[in-house]
Tab-separated table of N, CA, C and O in Angstrom:
chain	number	residue	atom	x	y	z
A	1353	MET	N	-17.697	30.520	3.268
A	1353	MET	CA	-16.171	29.352	3.368
A	1353	MET	C	-15.882	28.692	1.933
A	1353	MET	O	-17.192	28.059	1.109
A	1354	HIS	N	-14.739	28.188	1.177
A	1354	HIS	CA	-14.537	28.519	-0.026
A	1354	HIS	C	-13.831	27.360	0.252
A	1354	HIS	O	-12.317	27.465	-0.213
A	1355	GLN	N	-13.780	25.905	-0.599
A	1355	GLN	CA	-12.745	24.445	-0.812
A	1355	GLN	C	-12.114	24.724	-2.594
A	1355	GLN	O	-12.823	23.831	-2.525
A	1356	SER	N	-11.462	24.629	-2.388
A	1356	SER	CA	-10.927	23.838	-3.781
A	1356	SER	C	-9.320	23.924	-3.952
A	1356	SER	O	-8.194	24.713	-3.612
A	1357	LEU	N	-8.770	22.571	-3.581
A	1357	LEU	CA	-7.204	22.450	-4.102
A	1357	LEU	C	-6.741	21.042	-4.796
A	1357	LEU	O	-8.028	20.998	-5.566
A	1358	LYS	N	-5.469	22.001	-5.423
A	1358	LYS	CA	-5.956	21.273	-7.096
A	1358	LYS	C	-3.988	20.233	-7.277
A	1358	LYS	O	-3.322	20.742	-6.213
A	1359	LEU	N	-4.061	19.072	-7.308
A	1359	LEU	CA	-2.671	18.344	-7.519
A	1359	LEU	C	-1.866	19.179	-8.774
A	1359	LEU	O	-3.075	19.436	-10.134
A	1360	SER	N	-0.956	20.379	-8.026
A	1360	SER	CA	-0.494	21.283	-9.827
A	1360	SER	C	0.887	20.244	-9.728
A	1360	SER	O	1.131	20.204	-10.601
A	1361	GLY	N	1.000	19.059	-8.889
A	1361	GLY	CA	2.583	18.501	-9.496
A	1361	GLY	C	2.863	17.358	-8.941
A	1361	GLY	O	2.299	16.257	-7.958
A	1362	PHE	N	3.634	16.123	-9.602
A	1362	PHE	CA	3.392	14.587	-9.002
A	1362	PHE	C	4.288	14.246	-9.420
A	1362	PHE	O	4.645	13.483	-11.468
A	1363	ASN	N	5.577	13.555	-8.924
A	1363	ASN	CA	7.072	13.362	-9.734
A	1363	ASN	C	7.647	13.240	-8.722
A	1363	ASN	O	7.211	12.719	-7.428
A	1364	VAL	N	9.268	11.668	-9.342
A	1364	VAL	CA	9.557	11.187	-8.339
A	1364	VAL	C	10.749	11.941	-8.382
A	1364	VAL	O	11.199	12.195	-10.294
A	1365	SER	N	11.290	11.915	-7.481
A	1365	SER	CA	12.562	12.306	-7.565
A	1365	SER	C	14.366	11.197	-6.784
A	1365	SER	O	13.851	11.005	-6.223
A	1366	ALA	N	15.187	11.717	-7.370
A	1366	ALA	CA	16.321	11.038	-6.719
A	1366	ALA	C	17.359	11.679	-6.859
A	1366	ALA	O	18.082	12.202	-7.471
A	1367	ASN	N	17.525	11.684	-5.772
A	1367	ASN	CA	18.099	12.222	-5.091
A	1367	ASN	C	18.142	13.832	-5.703
A	1367	ASN	O	19.095	15.309	-5.282
A	1368	GLY	N	16.894	14.664	-4.638
A	1368	GLY	CA	16.619	16.042	-5.594
A	1368	GLY	C	16.112	16.066	-6.755
A	1368	GLY	O	16.173	17.274	-6.850
A	1369	GLN	N	16.945	15.903	-7.503
A	1369	GLN	CA	17.086	15.887	-9.334
A	1369	GLN	C	15.297	15.040	-9.541
A	1369	GLN	O	16.003	13.059	-9.920
A	1370	THR	N	14.139	15.079	-10.474
A	1370	THR	CA	13.227	15.109	-10.549
A	1370	THR	C	14.047	13.835	-12.171
A	1370	THR	O	14.710	14.568	-13.565
A	1371	SER	N	13.610	13.027	-12.569
A	1371	SER	CA	13.524	12.365	-13.613
A	1371	SER	C	12.742	11.350	-13.511
A	1371	SER	O	11.831	10.743	-13.144
A	1372	SER	N	12.573	10.394	-15.355
A	1372	SER	CA	12.075	9.018	-15.307
A	1372	SER	C	12.420	8.581	-15.190
A	1372	SER	O	12.282	6.645	-15.595
A	1373	LEU	N	13.692	8.299	-15.463
A	1373	LEU	CA	14.725	7.031	-15.193
A	1373	LEU	C	15.837	7.067	-14.202
A	1373	LEU	O	16.510	8.053	-13.435
A	1374	PHE	N	16.326	6.636	-13.188
A	1374	PHE	CA	17.198	6.421	-12.735
A	1374	PHE	C	18.102	4.674	-12.277
A	1374	PHE	O	17.558	3.792	-12.960
A	1375	TYR	N	19.231	5.229	-11.924
A	1375	TYR	CA	19.657	4.367	-11.839
A	1375	TYR	C	20.090	3.756	-10.683
A	1375	TYR	O	21.267	3.207	-10.817
A	1376	SER	N	19.584	3.777	-9.510
A	1376	SER	CA	20.222	3.330	-7.810
A	1376	SER	C	18.464	3.583	-7.385
A	1376	SER	O	18.096	4.577	-8.289
A	1377	SER	N	18.977	2.932	-6.317
A	1377	SER	CA	17.303	3.113	-5.885
A	1377	SER	C	17.882	3.539	-5.071
A	1377	SER	O	16.133	3.650	-3.739
A	1378	LYS	N	18.369	4.699	-4.629
A	1378	LYS	CA	19.225	4.743	-3.123
A	1378	LYS	C	18.018	5.781	-3.418
A	1378	LYS	O	18.729	7.042	-4.696
A	1379	GLY	N	18.030	6.562	-2.288
A	1379	GLY	CA	16.919	9.010	-2.320
A	1379	GLY	C	16.511	9.080	-2.843
A	1379	GLY	O	15.789	9.515	-3.802
A	1380	ASN	N	15.261	8.238	-3.550
A	1380	ASN	CA	14.120	8.384	-4.376
A	1380	ASN	C	12.601	8.354	-3.741
A	1380	ASN	O	12.710	8.052	-2.236
A	1381	ASN	N	12.179	9.581	-3.868
A	1381	ASN	CA	11.600	9.713	-3.402
A	1381	ASN	C	9.763	10.051	-3.583
A	1381	ASN	O	10.332	10.777	-4.874
A	1382	ALA	N	8.575	9.458	-3.938
A	1382	ALA	CA	7.469	10.229	-4.517
A	1382	ALA	C	7.421	11.813	-4.334
A	1382	ALA	O	7.096	12.003	-2.394
A	1383	ASN	N	6.974	13.139	-4.862
A	1383	ASN	CA	6.984	14.296	-4.525
A	1383	ASN	C	4.818	14.584	-5.033
A	1383	ASN	O	5.060	14.786	-6.244
A	1384	VAL	N	4.300	14.813	-4.283
A	1384	VAL	CA	2.625	15.519	-4.436
A	1384	VAL	C	2.983	17.128	-3.581
A	1384	VAL	O	3.041	17.305	-2.787
A	1385	THR	N	2.776	18.326	-5.272
A	1385	THR	CA	2.796	19.934	-4.886
A	1385	THR	C	0.787	19.868	-5.247
A	1385	THR	O	-0.387	19.346	-6.010
A	1386	PHE	N	0.253	19.908	-4.719
A	1386	PHE	CA	-1.025	20.746	-3.719
A	1386	PHE	C	-1.257	21.998	-3.887
A	1386	PHE	O	0.066	23.415	-3.911
A	1387	THR	N	-2.326	23.077	-5.186
A	1387	THR	CA	-1.960	24.148	-4.726
A	1387	THR	C	-3.479	24.552	-4.784
A	1387	THR	O	-4.438	23.639	-4.797
A	1388	ASN	N	-3.863	25.677	-3.167
A	1388	ASN	CA	-4.789	25.985	-2.483
A	1388	ASN	C	-5.516	27.452	-3.604
A	1388	ASN	O	-4.718	27.894	-3.154
A	1389	TYR	N	-6.829	26.833	-4.064
A	1389	TYR	CA	-7.638	27.790	-5.089
A	1389	TYR	C	-8.322	28.461	-3.603
A	1389	TYR	O	-9.845	29.638	-4.348
A	1390	GLY	N	-8.644	27.678	-2.733
A	1390	GLY	CA	-10.072	28.740	-2.451
A	1390	GLY	C	-9.535	29.248	-0.837
A	1390	GLY	O	-8.644	29.724	-1.235
A	1391	ASN	N	-10.526	29.195	0.006
A	1391	ASN	CA	-9.792	30.661	1.168
A	1391	ASN	C	-9.601	30.133	2.578
A	1391	ASN	O	-9.679	30.727	3.250
A	1392	VAL	N	-9.683	28.930	2.785
A	1392	VAL	CA	-9.734	28.525	4.228
A	1392	VAL	C	-8.308	28.014	3.531
A	1392	VAL	O	-8.271	27.125	2.798
A	1393	GLN	N	-7.430	27.134	5.720
A	1393	GLN	CA	-6.318	25.924	4.839
A	1393	GLN	C	-6.829	24.463	5.025
A	1393	GLN	O	-8.595	24.242	5.710
A	1394	LEU	N	-6.469	23.006	4.045
A	1394	LEU	CA	-6.877	23.376	3.802
A	1394	LEU	C	-6.059	21.738	3.263
A	1394	LEU	O	-3.809	21.756	3.693
A	1395	PRO	N	-6.244	20.449	4.639
A	1395	PRO	CA	-4.905	19.430	4.585
A	1395	PRO	C	-5.008	17.714	3.528
A	1395	PRO	O	-6.205	17.513	3.856
A	1396	PRO	N	-4.808	18.088	2.460
A	1396	PRO	CA	-4.039	17.258	1.770
A	1396	PRO	C	-4.522	15.764	2.762
A	1396	PRO	O	-3.812	15.365	3.318
A	1397	PHE	N	-4.797	14.403	2.343
A	1397	PHE	CA	-4.372	12.979	2.469
A	1397	PHE	C	-4.549	12.246	1.129
A	1397	PHE	O	-5.029	12.777	0.430
A	1398	GLY	N	-3.507	11.175	1.505
A	1398	GLY	CA	-3.982	10.058	0.832
A	1398	GLY	C	-2.795	8.496	0.216
A	1398	GLY	O	-2.397	9.340	0.776
A	1399	LYS	N	-2.449	8.775	-0.984
A	1399	LYS	CA	-2.251	6.975	-0.772
A	1399	LYS	C	-1.341	6.855	-2.593
A	1399	LYS	O	-1.304	7.754	-2.870
A	1400	ILE	N	0.051	6.633	-2.148
A	1400	ILE	CA	0.792	6.194	-2.894
A	1400	ILE	C	1.846	4.434	-3.307
A	1400	ILE	O	1.515	4.073	-1.802
A	1401	ILE	N	1.053	4.395	-4.494
A	1401	ILE	CA	1.296	3.054	-4.589
A	1401	ILE	C	2.136	2.389	-5.298
A	1401	ILE	O	2.555	3.426	-6.799
A	1402	VAL	N	2.430	1.444	-4.974
A	1402	VAL	CA	4.803	2.045	-6.018
A	1402	VAL	C	4.129	-0.364	-6.280
A	1402	VAL	O	3.656	-0.770	-5.665
A	1403	GLN	N	4.559	-0.159	-7.931
A	1403	GLN	CA	4.888	-1.186	-8.745
A	1403	GLN	C	5.457	-2.034	-8.856
A	1403	GLN	O	6.204	-1.433	-9.360
A	1404	ASN	N	5.906	-3.561	-9.011
A	1404	ASN	CA	7.564	-4.029	-9.192
A	1404	ASN	C	6.548	-3.910	-11.029
A	1404	ASN	O	6.099	-4.176	-11.160
A	1405	PRO	N	7.886	-4.276	-11.949
A	1405	PRO	CA	7.782	-4.581	-13.160
A	1405	PRO	C	7.336	-6.076	-13.331
A	1405	PRO	O	5.767	-5.730	-14.412
A	1406	GLY	N	6.922	-6.364	-12.275
A	1406	GLY	CA	5.146	-7.776	-12.391
A	1406	GLY	C	3.960	-7.059	-12.449
A	1406	GLY	O	3.226	-7.373	-12.666
A	1407	GLY	N	3.469	-6.351	-11.451
A	1407	GLY	CA	2.532	-5.038	-11.543
A	1407	GLY	C	2.029	-5.696	-9.577
A	1407	GLY	O	0.669	-5.113	-9.711
A	1408	HIS	N	3.004	-6.140	-9.367
A	1408	HIS	CA	2.756	-6.566	-8.729
A	1408	HIS	C	3.297	-5.526	-7.002
A	1408	HIS	O	3.772	-4.306	-7.352
A	1409	THR	N	2.521	-4.947	-6.458
A	1409	THR	CA	1.918	-3.316	-5.791
A	1409	THR	C	2.609	-4.646	-4.507
A	1409	THR	O	3.339	-5.425	-3.103
A	1410	ILE	N	4.388	-3.536	-4.054
A	1410	ILE	CA	5.277	-3.925	-3.801
A	1410	ILE	C	5.104	-2.822	-2.532
A	1410	ILE	O	6.068	-2.657	-1.507
A	1411	GLU	N	5.150	-1.570	-2.565
A	1411	GLU	CA	4.694	-0.311	-1.393
A	1411	GLU	C	3.000	0.134	-1.292
A	1411	GLU	O	3.163	0.598	-1.855
A	1412	THR	N	2.772	0.533	-0.415
A	1412	THR	CA	1.870	1.673	-0.349
A	1412	THR	C	1.829	2.635	1.016
A	1412	THR	O	2.251	2.004	1.653
A	1413	LEU	N	2.043	3.609	0.205
A	1413	LEU	CA	2.908	5.007	1.446
A	1413	LEU	C	1.540	6.469	1.811
A	1413	LEU	O	0.670	6.815	0.908
A	1414	THR	N	2.030	5.900	2.444
A	1414	THR	CA	0.952	7.799	3.183
A	1414	THR	C	0.838	9.269	2.709
A	1414	THR	O	2.508	9.421	3.816
A	1415	ILE	N	0.736	9.705	2.090
A	1415	ILE	CA	0.737	11.415	1.590
A	1415	ILE	C	0.155	12.304	3.361
A	1415	ILE	O	-0.950	12.097	3.715
A	1416	ASN	N	0.993	12.705	3.742
A	1416	ASN	CA	0.808	13.900	5.009
A	1416	ASN	C	-0.381	12.952	6.140
A	1416	ASN	O	-1.291	12.913	6.230
A	1417	GLY	N	0.665	12.676	6.592
A	1417	GLY	CA	-0.029	10.624	7.611
A	1417	GLY	C	0.156	12.231	9.112
A	1417	GLY	O	0.269	11.152	9.778
A	1418	ASN	N	0.846	13.002	8.930
A	1418	ASN	CA	1.368	13.150	10.732
A	1418	ASN	C	-0.298	13.577	11.873
A	1418	ASN	O	-1.006	13.389	11.214
A	1419	THR	N	-0.179	14.327	12.060
A	1419	THR	CA	-0.922	14.577	13.907
A	1419	THR	C	-0.418	15.136	13.963
A	1419	THR	O	0.286	15.286	15.306
A	1420	PRO	N	-0.590	16.976	13.626
A	1420	PRO	CA	-2.038	17.119	12.677
A	1420	PRO	C	-1.120	16.998	11.438
A	1420	PRO	O	-0.298	17.132	11.398
A	1421	PRO	N	-1.958	16.592	10.807
A	1421	PRO	CA	-1.643	16.772	8.895
A	1421	PRO	C	-1.434	18.297	9.225
A	1421	PRO	O	-1.338	19.483	9.671
A	1422	GLY	N	-0.223	18.016	8.353
A	1422	GLY	CA	0.041	19.641	7.554
A	1422	GLY	C	-1.164	20.491	6.613
A	1422	GLY	O	-1.911	19.403	5.652
A	1423	ASN	N	-0.618	21.848	6.313
A	1423	ASN	CA	-2.402	22.413	6.099
A	1423	ASN	C	-1.791	23.615	4.536
A	1423	ASN	O	-0.406	23.440	4.542
A	1424	VAL	N	-2.565	23.699	3.734
A	1424	VAL	CA	-2.036	23.952	2.492
A	1424	VAL	C	-2.948	25.260	2.066
A	1424	VAL	O	-4.046	25.675	2.790
A	1425	LEU	N	-1.945	26.384	3.115
A	1425	LEU	CA	-2.852	27.923	2.966
A	1425	LEU	C	-3.308	28.193	1.744
A	1425	LEU	O	-3.139	28.148	0.631
A	1426	PRO	N	-4.245	29.079	1.858
A	1426	PRO	CA	-5.216	29.773	0.522
A	1426	PRO	C	-4.154	30.370	0.099
A	1426	PRO	O	-2.813	31.294	0.522
A	1427	GLY	N	-4.120	30.121	-0.775
A	1427	GLY	CA	-3.141	31.515	-3.031
A	1427	GLY	C	-1.853	29.958	-2.298
A	1427	GLY	O	-0.893	31.940	-3.070
A	1428	SER	N	-1.355	29.670	-1.387
A	1428	SER	CA	-0.503	28.823	-2.330
A	1428	SER	C	-0.277	27.546	-2.328
A	1428	SER	O	-1.009	26.445	-2.697
A	1429	SER	N	1.613	26.886	-2.007
A	1429	SER	CA	0.866	25.412	-3.066
A	1429	SER	C	2.336	24.709	-1.326
A	1429	SER	O	2.923	25.987	-1.064
A	1430	ARG	N	2.057	23.475	-1.763
A	1430	ARG	CA	2.488	22.597	-0.112
A	1430	ARG	C	2.277	21.687	-1.297
A	1430	ARG	O	2.510	20.894	-2.072
A	1431	THR	N	4.789	20.755	-1.128
A	1431	THR	CA	4.767	19.764	-1.348
A	1431	THR	C	4.362	19.421	-0.725
A	1431	THR	O	5.449	18.797	0.173
A	1432	PHE	N	3.925	16.897	-1.181
A	1432	PHE	CA	4.045	16.564	0.418
A	1432	PHE	C	5.555	15.615	-0.679
A	1432	PHE	O	5.030	14.890	-0.646
A	1433	SER	N	6.628	15.184	0.659
A	1433	SER	CA	7.499	13.514	0.262
A	1433	SER	C	7.498	13.035	0.518
A	1433	SER	O	7.091	12.735	2.104
A	1434	VAL	N	7.482	11.632	-0.205
A	1434	VAL	CA	8.063	10.530	0.460
A	1434	VAL	C	8.887	9.589	0.142
A	1434	VAL	O	9.159	9.471	-1.613
A	1435	PRO	N	9.254	8.711	1.343
A	1435	PRO	CA	10.777	7.747	0.083
A	1435	PRO	C	10.268	6.976	0.238
A	1435	PRO	O	9.336	6.176	0.117
A	1436	LEU	N	11.040	6.491	-1.275
A	1436	LEU	CA	10.730	5.666	-2.311
A	1436	LEU	C	11.483	4.148	-1.346
A	1436	LEU	O	12.270	4.756	-2.085
A	1437	SER	N	11.350	3.389	-1.109
A	1437	SER	CA	12.992	2.407	-0.278
A	1437	SER	C	12.493	1.523	-0.681
A	1437	SER	O	12.816	0.474	-0.178
A	1438	HIS	N	11.174	0.470	-1.817
A	1438	HIS	CA	11.388	-1.042	-1.688
A	1438	HIS	C	11.485	-0.783	-3.658
A	1438	HIS	O	11.330	-2.021	-3.513
A	1439	ILE	N	11.582	0.095	-3.667
A	1439	ILE	CA	12.171	-0.401	-5.262
A	1439	ILE	C	13.499	-0.790	-5.707
A	1439	ILE	O	15.304	-0.677	-4.866
A	1440	GLY	N	14.104	-1.544	-6.318
A	1440	GLY	CA	15.657	-2.576	-6.466
A	1440	GLY	C	16.172	-3.701	-6.636
A	1440	GLY	O	16.365	-1.988	-7.800
A	1441	SER	N	15.550	-3.700	-8.392
A	1441	SER	CA	16.257	-3.692	-9.643
A	1441	SER	C	15.855	-3.397	-10.200
A	1441	SER	O	15.181	-2.518	-10.894
A	1442	LEU	N	16.815	-3.253	-11.533
A	1442	LEU	CA	16.702	-3.336	-12.865
A	1442	LEU	C	15.059	-3.487	-13.719
A	1442	LEU	O	14.136	-4.097	-13.100
A	1443	GLY	N	14.078	-2.168	-14.223
A	1443	GLY	CA	12.943	-2.093	-14.306
A	1443	GLY	C	11.959	-1.563	-14.600
A	1443	GLY	O	12.821	-0.545	-13.773
A	1444	LYS	N	10.594	-1.345	-14.803
A	1444	LYS	CA	10.103	-0.724	-14.606
A	1444	LYS	C	9.051	0.237	-13.434
A	1444	LYS	O	7.457	-1.570	-13.951
A	1445	TYR	N	9.409	0.332	-12.964
A	1445	TYR	CA	8.953	1.079	-11.734
A	1445	TYR	C	7.353	1.687	-11.530
A	1445	TYR	O	7.703	2.499	-12.458
A	1446	THR	N	5.914	1.500	-12.052
A	1446	THR	CA	5.490	1.782	-11.217
A	1446	THR	C	4.456	2.903	-10.304
A	1446	THR	O	4.763	1.818	-9.548
A	1447	VAL	N	4.477	3.927	-10.070
A	1447	VAL	CA	4.023	5.086	-8.316
A	1447	VAL	C	2.952	5.622	-9.393
A	1447	VAL	O	2.794	5.915	-10.545
A	1448	THR	N	1.288	5.313	-8.787
A	1448	THR	CA	0.504	5.984	-8.944
A	1448	THR	C	0.666	6.540	-7.144
A	1448	THR	O	-0.186	6.240	-6.423
A	1449	GLY	N	-1.107	7.355	-8.300
A	1449	GLY	CA	-1.556	8.060	-5.848
A	1449	GLY	C	-2.706	8.541	-6.579
A	1449	GLY	O	-4.327	8.839	-7.580
A	1450	ASN	N	-4.185	8.012	-5.466
A	1450	ASN	CA	-5.023	8.438	-5.141
A	1450	ASN	C	-5.328	9.242	-3.965
A	1450	ASN	O	-4.792	9.067	-2.078
A	1451	PHE	N	-5.512	10.942	-4.056
A	1451	PHE	CA	-6.104	11.965	-3.418
A	1451	PHE	C	-6.923	12.739	-3.063
A	1451	PHE	O	-7.432	11.945	-3.592
A	1452	GLY	N	-7.059	13.298	-1.953
A	1452	GLY	CA	-8.232	13.824	-1.845
A	1452	GLY	C	-8.243	15.063	-0.590
A	1452	GLY	O	-7.131	15.358	0.277
A	1453	TYR	N	-9.421	15.626	0.088
A	1453	TYR	CA	-8.888	16.482	1.146
A	1453	TYR	C	-10.286	17.329	1.440
A	1453	TYR	O	-11.942	16.987	0.784
A	1454	GLY	N	-10.685	17.470	2.330
A	1454	GLY	CA	-12.106	18.388	2.960
A	1454	GLY	C	-13.029	16.763	3.564
A	1454	GLY	O	-11.795	16.309	5.008
A	1455	ASN	N	-13.698	17.752	3.643
A	1455	ASN	CA	-14.684	16.756	4.671
A	1455	ASN	C	-14.858	15.582	3.492
A	1455	ASN	O	-16.205	15.938	3.850
């Protein structure tokens, strides 16, 4: 058994369009893509943290927190998306993540 999962993408999209500049607080999602280079299916897990322009955490979201969790099959990639609902007024918001997999 060989476990090897890599983070292959992390971005924010608004209404399906990836960008770094947004004009609305509606329809924003954080998207995390994992690629499985191993030979067993793996369920990634983790948290996404959103900070407001003042650097305060305004939202903490769970990636793949379903029961049972979603798997990434060997030799494939899978994107997990979560809505960002606490982004409000103008300013620079920061979105970071902490992810893991396996035992």
